[in-house]
Coordinates of C-alpha atoms and ligand atoms in Angstrom, one line a residue:
M1 CA 10.4 28.0 13.0
S2 CA 10.8 25.4 9.9
F3 CA 7.9 24.9 7.7
R4 CA 7.3 21.5 6.4
N5 CA 7.8 21.2 2.4
F6 CA 5.1 18.9 1.6
K7 CA 5.9 16.2 -1.2
M8 CA 2.2 15.3 -2.9
V9 CA 1.3 12.6 -4.6
S10 CA 2.5 13.3 -8.4
Y11 CA -1.0 12.4 -10.3
V12 CA -4.2 11.7 -9.1
V13 CA -7.1 10.9 -11.5
Y14 CA -10.4 11.3 -9.8
G15 CA -14.2 9.5 -11.3
R16 CA -16.3 6.9 -11.5
G17 CA -15.4 4.4 -13.9
S18 CA -11.7 6.0 -14.5
F19 CA -9.8 2.7 -13.0
N20 CA -10.7 2.2 -17.1
Q21 CA -7.9 4.6 -17.7
L22 CA -5.8 2.7 -15.8
D23 CA -3.7 1.2 -19.3
E24 CA -3.1 4.5 -21.0
I25 CA -1.8 5.8 -17.6
L26 CA 0.4 2.9 -17.1
A27 CA 1.3 3.1 -20.9
P28 CA 4.0 5.7 -20.5
Q29 CA 5.7 4.2 -17.2
R30 CA 6.7 0.9 -19.1
K31 CA 10.5 0.4 -18.7
G32 CA 11.1 -2.0 -22.0
D33 CA 9.7 -5.0 -21.5
A34 CA 10.3 -5.1 -17.2
P35 CA 6.6 -5.9 -15.8
M36 CA 4.2 -3.8 -14.1
V37 CA 3.2 -5.6 -11.0
F38 CA -0.5 -5.5 -9.5
L39 CA -0.8 -6.3 -5.7
V40 CA -4.7 -6.9 -4.8
D41 CA -6.5 -7.4 -1.7
H42 CA -7.1 -10.9 -1.3
F43 CA -11.5 -10.2 -1.5
F44 CA -10.9 -9.8 -5.1
D45 CA -9.4 -13.5 -5.5
G46 CA -11.4 -15.1 -8.0
K47 CA -13.6 -12.0 -8.6
P48 CA -14.1 -10.9 -12.5
F49 CA -12.7 -7.8 -11.0
L50 CA -9.0 -9.1 -11.4
N51 CA -10.5 -9.4 -15.3
R52 CA -10.6 -5.8 -15.6
I53 CA -6.8 -5.3 -14.7
P54 CA -4.8 -4.3 -17.7
L55 CA -1.9 -6.8 -17.8
R56 CA 0.4 -6.8 -20.7
G57 CA 3.7 -8.9 -21.3
K58 CA 5.2 -10.3 -18.2
D59 CA 2.4 -8.4 -16.0
K60 CA 1.8 -10.0 -13.0
I61 CA -1.1 -10.2 -10.3
V62 CA -0.2 -10.9 -6.8
I63 CA -3.1 -11.5 -4.4
V64 CA -2.3 -10.1 -1.1
D65 CA -3.4 -11.7 2.1
V66 CA -4.6 -8.5 4.3
T67 CA -5.8 -10.5 7.3
Q68 CA -3.4 -9.2 9.3
E69 CA -2.0 -5.6 8.9
P70 CA 1.4 -5.0 6.7
K71 CA 4.6 -6.5 8.4
T72 CA 8.2 -6.2 6.9
K73 CA 8.7 -9.5 6.7
Q74 CA 5.8 -9.6 4.4
V75 CA 7.2 -6.4 2.2
D76 CA 10.4 -8.0 2.2
A77 CA 9.4 -11.0 1.0
L78 CA 7.0 -9.8 -1.5
A79 CA 10.1 -7.8 -3.2
D80 CA 12.9 -10.5 -3.3
Q81 CA 10.2 -12.5 -4.6
L82 CA 9.9 -10.0 -7.3
K83 CA 13.5 -9.5 -7.7
E84 CA 14.6 -13.2 -7.9
E85 CA 11.6 -13.7 -10.7
F86 CA 11.9 -10.4 -12.9
G87 CA 14.9 -8.5 -11.8
T88 CA 13.6 -5.5 -12.0
I89 CA 9.7 -4.2 -12.3
S90 CA 8.6 -1.0 -14.3
G91 CA 5.9 -0.6 -11.4
V92 CA 4.1 -1.7 -8.6
I93 CA 0.5 -0.8 -8.6
G94 CA -1.5 -1.5 -5.1
I95 CA -5.6 -1.9 -5.3
G96 CA -7.0 -2.4 -2.2
G97 CA -7.7 -1.1 1.3
G98 CA -5.0 1.0 3.3
S99 CA -3.2 -2.3 3.8
A100 CA -2.9 -3.1 0.1
M101 CA -2.0 0.4 -0.8
D102 CA 0.9 0.1 2.1
L103 CA 2.2 -2.9 1.1
A104 CA 2.7 -1.6 -2.2
K105 CA 4.5 1.5 -1.3
A106 CA 7.1 -0.3 0.8
V107 CA 7.5 -3.0 -2.0
S108 CA 8.3 -0.4 -4.3
L109 CA 10.8 1.5 -2.2
M110 CA 12.7 -2.2 -1.3
M111 CA 13.2 -2.8 -5.0
T112 CA 15.7 -0.6 -4.9
N113 CA 16.7 0.1 -1.2
P114 CA 18.7 -2.5 0.4
G115 CA 18.4 -4.4 3.6
S116 CA 15.4 -4.9 5.6
S117 CA 12.3 -2.8 5.2
A118 CA 12.5 -3.0 9.1
D119 CA 15.7 -0.5 8.5
Y120 CA 13.7 2.0 7.5
Q121 CA 10.9 2.1 10.0
G122 CA 11.1 5.8 11.2
W123 CA 11.7 9.4 9.6
D124 CA 13.8 9.8 6.2
L125 CA 15.5 7.2 6.5
V126 CA 15.0 5.8 2.9
K127 CA 17.4 6.4 0.5
H128 CA 16.4 5.9 -2.5
P129 CA 13.6 6.3 -4.8
G130 CA 11.4 3.1 -5.1
V131 CA 10.1 2.3 -8.3
Y132 CA 6.9 3.6 -10.0
K133 CA 4.2 3.1 -7.7
A134 CA 0.5 3.6 -7.9
G135 CA -2.3 3.4 -5.4
I136 CA -6.2 2.2 -6.0
P137 CA -8.2 2.3 -3.0
T138 CA -11.3 0.0 -2.7
L139 CA -12.0 0.7 0.6
S140 CA -12.2 4.7 1.7
G141 CA -11.3 6.3 4.9
T142 CA -7.1 5.9 5.6
G143 CA -5.7 9.0 3.8
A144 CA -2.9 6.1 2.8
E145 CA -3.5 7.3 -0.9
V146 CA -2.1 10.8 0.0
S147 CA 0.2 9.9 2.9
R148 CA 4.2 9.9 2.9
T149 CA 3.8 6.8 5.0
T150 CA 3.2 3.5 5.1
V151 CA 2.7 1.5 8.4
L152 CA 4.4 -1.6 9.0
T153 CA 4.8 -4.2 12.3
G154 CA 8.2 -4.9 12.6
P155 CA 10.4 -6.9 14.3
T156 CA 10.6 -4.2 17.7
R157 CA 7.7 -1.5 16.4
K158 CA 4.7 -0.5 14.5
L159 CA 6.0 2.5 12.9
G160 CA 6.1 4.0 8.8
M161 CA 8.6 4.4 6.7
N162 CA 8.1 8.1 6.5
S163 CA 9.8 9.4 3.3
D164 CA 9.4 12.0 0.7
F165 CA 9.9 8.7 -1.4
T166 CA 7.1 7.2 -0.2
P167 CA 3.8 8.9 -1.9
F168 CA 2.3 7.1 -4.6
D169 CA 3.3 8.7 -7.9
Q170 CA -0.5 8.1 -9.2
I171 CA -4.0 7.6 -7.7
V172 CA -6.7 6.4 -9.3
L173 CA -10.0 7.3 -7.1
D174 CA -12.7 5.4 -8.5
P175 CA -15.7 5.6 -6.4
D176 CA -17.5 2.6 -8.2
L177 CA -14.6 -0.3 -6.7
T178 CA -16.0 0.8 -2.6
K179 CA -19.2 -0.3 -3.7
D180 CA -19.1 -3.6 -2.2
A181 CA -17.3 -3.1 1.0
P182 CA -19.2 -4.7 4.0
V183 CA -21.4 -2.5 6.1
N184 CA -19.2 -2.9 9.2
Q185 CA -15.5 -2.3 7.6
R186 CA -16.6 0.6 5.5
F187 CA -17.8 1.9 9.3
Y188 CA -14.4 1.5 10.8
T189 CA -12.4 2.8 8.2
G190 CA -15.1 5.8 7.3
M191 CA -14.4 6.8 10.9
D192 CA -10.6 6.4 10.8
C193 CA -11.1 9.5 8.3
Y194 CA -14.2 11.1 10.8
I195 CA -11.3 11.0 13.6
H196 CA -8.5 11.8 11.4
C197 CA -10.6 15.4 10.9
I198 CA -11.7 15.6 14.6
E199 CA -8.0 14.9 15.6
S200 CA -6.5 17.2 13.4
L201 CA -9.3 19.8 14.0
E202 CA -9.1 19.7 17.4
G203 CA -5.4 19.7 17.7
T204 CA -2.8 22.6 18.7
F205 CA -0.6 22.0 15.3
L206 CA -3.6 23.3 13.5
N207 CA -3.4 25.5 10.6
E208 CA -5.5 27.3 7.7
F209 CA -4.0 24.7 5.3
S210 CA -5.1 21.9 7.3
K211 CA -8.4 23.3 8.6
S212 CA -9.9 23.9 5.1
Y213 CA -9.3 19.8 4.4
G214 CA -10.3 18.8 7.7
E215 CA -13.6 21.1 7.8
K216 CA -14.1 19.5 3.9
A217 CA -13.4 15.9 5.1
L218 CA -15.7 16.3 8.1
Q219 CA -18.5 17.9 6.2
L220 CA -18.6 14.6 4.1
C221 CA -18.3 12.3 7.0
Q222 CA -21.4 14.0 8.2
K223 CA -23.2 14.0 4.8
V224 CA -22.8 10.0 4.2
F225 CA -23.0 8.9 8.1
V226 CA -25.0 11.8 10.0
E227 CA -27.4 13.4 7.4
K228 CA -28.4 10.0 5.0
N229 CA -30.5 7.3 6.0
H230 CA -29.2 5.0 3.3
W231 CA -25.9 4.1 1.4
D232 CA -25.8 5.2 -2.4
E233 CA -23.7 5.6 -5.1
E234 CA -23.3 9.2 -3.9
S235 CA -21.9 8.3 -0.8
D236 CA -19.2 6.2 -2.1
E237 CA -18.3 9.5 -4.2
Q238 CA -18.6 11.3 -0.7
L239 CA -16.2 9.3 1.6
M240 CA -13.7 8.7 -0.9
M241 CA -13.0 12.6 -1.2
A242 CA -13.0 12.7 2.6
S243 CA -10.4 10.3 2.7
Y244 CA -8.4 12.1 0.3
A245 CA -9.1 15.2 2.3
G246 CA -8.7 14.1 5.5
G247 CA -5.3 12.4 4.6
M248 CA -4.6 16.2 3.4
S249 CA -5.0 17.7 6.6
I250 CA -3.5 15.6 9.0
A251 CA -0.1 15.7 6.2
Y252 CA -0.2 19.3 7.5
S253 CA -0.9 18.5 10.8
Q254 CA -1.1 15.4 13.1
V255 CA -3.5 13.2 14.3
G256 CA -4.0 12.7 18.6
V257 CA -5.6 11.1 21.2
A258 CA -7.7 8.4 19.7
H259 CA -4.5 7.0 17.2
A260 CA -2.1 7.2 20.0
V261 CA -4.2 4.8 21.9
S262 CA -5.0 2.8 19.0
Y263 CA -1.4 2.2 18.2
G264 CA -0.8 0.6 21.9
L265 CA -3.6 -1.9 21.0
S266 CA -2.9 -3.0 17.7
Y267 CA 1.1 -3.8 19.0
L268 CA -0.1 -5.8 21.5
L269 CA -3.7 -7.1 20.3
G270 CA -3.6 -6.5 17.1
T271 CA -6.5 -4.7 16.6
K272 CA -7.0 -3.4 13.2
H273 CA -7.0 0.1 12.8
G274 CA -10.0 1.2 12.1
I275 CA -11.9 -0.6 14.7
G276 CA -9.0 -0.1 17.0
N277 CA -9.6 3.9 17.2
C278 CA -13.5 3.2 17.2
I279 CA -12.8 1.0 20.2
V280 CA -10.9 4.1 21.8
M281 CA -13.3 7.2 20.4
N282 CA -16.2 5.7 22.3
H283 CA -14.0 6.1 25.9
I284 CA -12.3 9.8 25.1
E285 CA -14.9 12.4 25.5
E286 CA -13.0 14.0 27.7
F287 CA -10.5 15.2 25.2
Y288 CA -13.1 15.4 22.1
P289 CA -16.9 16.2 23.9
A290 CA -18.0 17.6 20.8
G291 CA -16.8 14.3 18.5
V292 CA -17.1 11.8 20.6
K293 CA -20.6 12.5 21.0
E294 CA -21.5 12.8 17.1
F295 CA -19.2 9.7 16.8
K296 CA -21.5 7.7 19.5
H297 CA -24.8 9.1 17.1
M298 CA -23.4 7.5 14.1
V299 CA -22.6 4.4 15.7
A300 CA -26.2 3.8 16.7
K301 CA -27.4 5.0 13.4
N302 CA -25.3 3.2 11.3
N303 CA -26.2 0.2 13.4
I304 CA -22.9 -1.1 14.4
E305 CA -21.5 -2.9 17.1
I306 CA -18.0 -1.6 18.4
P307 CA -16.1 -4.3 20.6
A308 CA -15.5 -3.6 24.4
G309 CA -13.7 -5.5 27.5
I310 CA -10.7 -6.2 25.1
C311 CA -8.7 -5.7 27.5
K312 CA -10.1 -7.3 30.4
G313 CA -7.7 -10.1 32.0
L314 CA -4.6 -8.2 30.6
T315 CA -1.3 -8.7 32.9
D316 CA 0.5 -5.5 34.5
E317 CA 3.5 -6.0 31.9
Q318 CA 0.9 -6.2 29.2
F319 CA -0.6 -3.0 30.0
D320 CA 2.7 -1.4 30.2
T321 CA 3.9 -2.4 27.3
M322 CA 1.0 -0.5 25.4
I323 CA 1.6 2.2 27.8
N324 CA 5.4 2.7 26.4
V325 CA 3.9 2.4 23.0
S326 CA 1.5 5.1 23.0
L327 CA 3.2 7.4 25.3
G328 CA 5.8 7.0 22.2
M329 CA 3.7 9.0 19.8
K330 CA 5.1 12.1 21.2
P331 CA 4.1 13.9 18.4
L332 CA 0.6 12.7 18.3
W333 CA 0.1 14.0 22.2
E334 CA 1.8 17.2 21.4
N335 CA -0.7 17.9 19.1
A336 CA -4.1 16.2 21.2
L337 CA -2.7 18.5 24.4
G338 CA 0.4 20.9 24.1
K339 CA 3.7 21.0 24.8
N340 CA 2.8 19.8 28.7
W341 CA 1.2 16.5 27.6
E342 CA 3.4 14.7 29.8
S343 CA 1.9 16.4 32.7
I344 CA -1.5 15.8 31.3
M345 CA -1.3 11.9 30.0
T346 CA 0.2 10.2 32.9
R347 CA 1.0 6.6 32.7
D348 CA -1.8 6.0 35.8
K349 CA -4.2 8.3 33.8
L350 CA -3.2 6.0 30.7
R351 CA -3.5 2.8 32.4
A352 CA -7.0 3.7 33.5
L353 CA -8.2 4.3 30.1
Y354 CA -7.1 1.4 28.8
E355 CA -8.7 -0.7 31.7
K356 CA -11.9 0.7 30.0
L357 CA -11.4 -0.3 26.9
Ligands
LIG401 P1 -7.7 -3.1 5.1 O1 -7.1 -2.4 4.2 O2 -6.8 -3.5 5.8 O3 -8.8 -3.9 4.4 C1 -10.2 -4.2 5.4 C2 -11.0 -5.6 4.7 O4 -11.5 -4.8 3.6 C3 -9.6 -6.7 4.5 O5 -10.4 -7.7 4.8 C4 -9.9 -6.6 2.8 O6 -10.2 -7.2 2.5 C5 -11.1 -5.4 3.0 N1 -11.9 -4.5 1.8 C6 -10.7 -4.0 0.9 N2 -11.8 -3.3 0.2 C7 -12.8 -4.1 -0.5 C8 -14.0 -4.0 -1.0 N3 -14.3 -3.0 -1.8 N4 -14.9 -4.8 -0.9 C9 -15.3 -5.4 0.2 N5 -14.2 -6.0 1.0 C10 -12.8 -4.8 1.4 O7 -8.5 -1.6 6.2 P2 -8.0 -0.1 5.8 O8 -8.9 0.4 7.2 O9 -8.5 0.6 4.4 O10 -6.9 0.2 6.2 C11 -6.2 -0.2 7.8 C12 -4.7 0.1 7.2 O11 -4.5 0.8 6.8 C13 -4.0 -0.4 8.4 O12 -2.6 -1.1 7.9 C14 -3.6 0.9 8.9 O13 -2.2 0.9 9.5 C15 -3.1 1.6 7.4 N6 -3.3 2.9 7.2 C16 -2.5 3.8 6.8 C17 -2.4 5.0 6.6 C18 -1.1 5.5 6.1 O14 -0.9 6.4 5.8 N7 -0.2 5.0 5.0 C19 -3.3 5.7 7.4 C20 -4.2 4.9 8.0 C21 -4.1 3.4 8.2
LIG402 ZN1 -5.9 6.6 11.0

């Protein structure tokens, strides 16, 4: 048996208003006059928040379009543009939801690794450490701030650049930055965290490390989405820590059925991560009875609409594509269903599930 030697984020600052410390946090990381580049979620384009970014010298803000989830082409284009404009940079700071943070991780790696980011989709393929990178979430739930991956859609697959070089050098967890997230989006991304917890806690890979973080994250999600009747400042604080702890939980176990099935949806239909997980979670009581029951209660209580019928009218070939993508996520299925997962989740059974979505 071999145990994972888990590379963590190097520095974490937490607290309402901690974003104001960014200038002093970045100062020792500056290499001569090489700039810091801030990749900022397009939600903040034209907003006063941009004036709070501590620009010095040749520093640059790049507004990133996160209408679709990050693509290898987008990462390559951003890295090429920065290499052309500056040669080298001191670092890259991703400010936004999971998409903007993943873009920052990937761009950092592509500043120092040759070729295309598509060459590094997989496990431990990245050869060189990237440039300094920091992540600043403005939406809570994905756990992208703590993970060792950056999920990218490439020419042939949707797969992360998983490596010990991928985690951020620094994260800034300032709950004040999430306060303007729209109710629906906050729920979908919050449920990503809730689902991480259920999949980790109900999985066969569970261990005391994952359980400790998973139980805490689950409890925080329940406080926010089950117990309270309105959103408040404390909710932003709780969900931000839930995201962190949920990410820590899956880092040392694995996700499960909802993620494996949702990856098929997002590959074929472009369904976004949070909402895709919710669409699947609505139909998998067979695997997670208590979790799905509570999930449905949260959906109703928070007045959220979960899309249905998204697989109507798809062809056999399209169903096969989703099934292939999903069954390719072997560790997720093994965590969810055990070593004999292939005899449990047959192609026919998975097809029947996709038809319900
Ligand atoms: P997102 O980053 O795609 O953003 C969703 C929407 O919310 C966007 O329109 C964005 O502009 C908006 N938004 C972000 N912050 C806001 C704010 N403060 N106020 C108002 N609007 C705001 O959503 P997400 O759910 O955070 O991230 C999903 C992405 O994360 C996917 O690309 C997924 O693959 C990735 N992901 C990565 C990991 C990982 O470990 N690296 C884990 C899970 C998911
Ligand atoms: Zn997830």
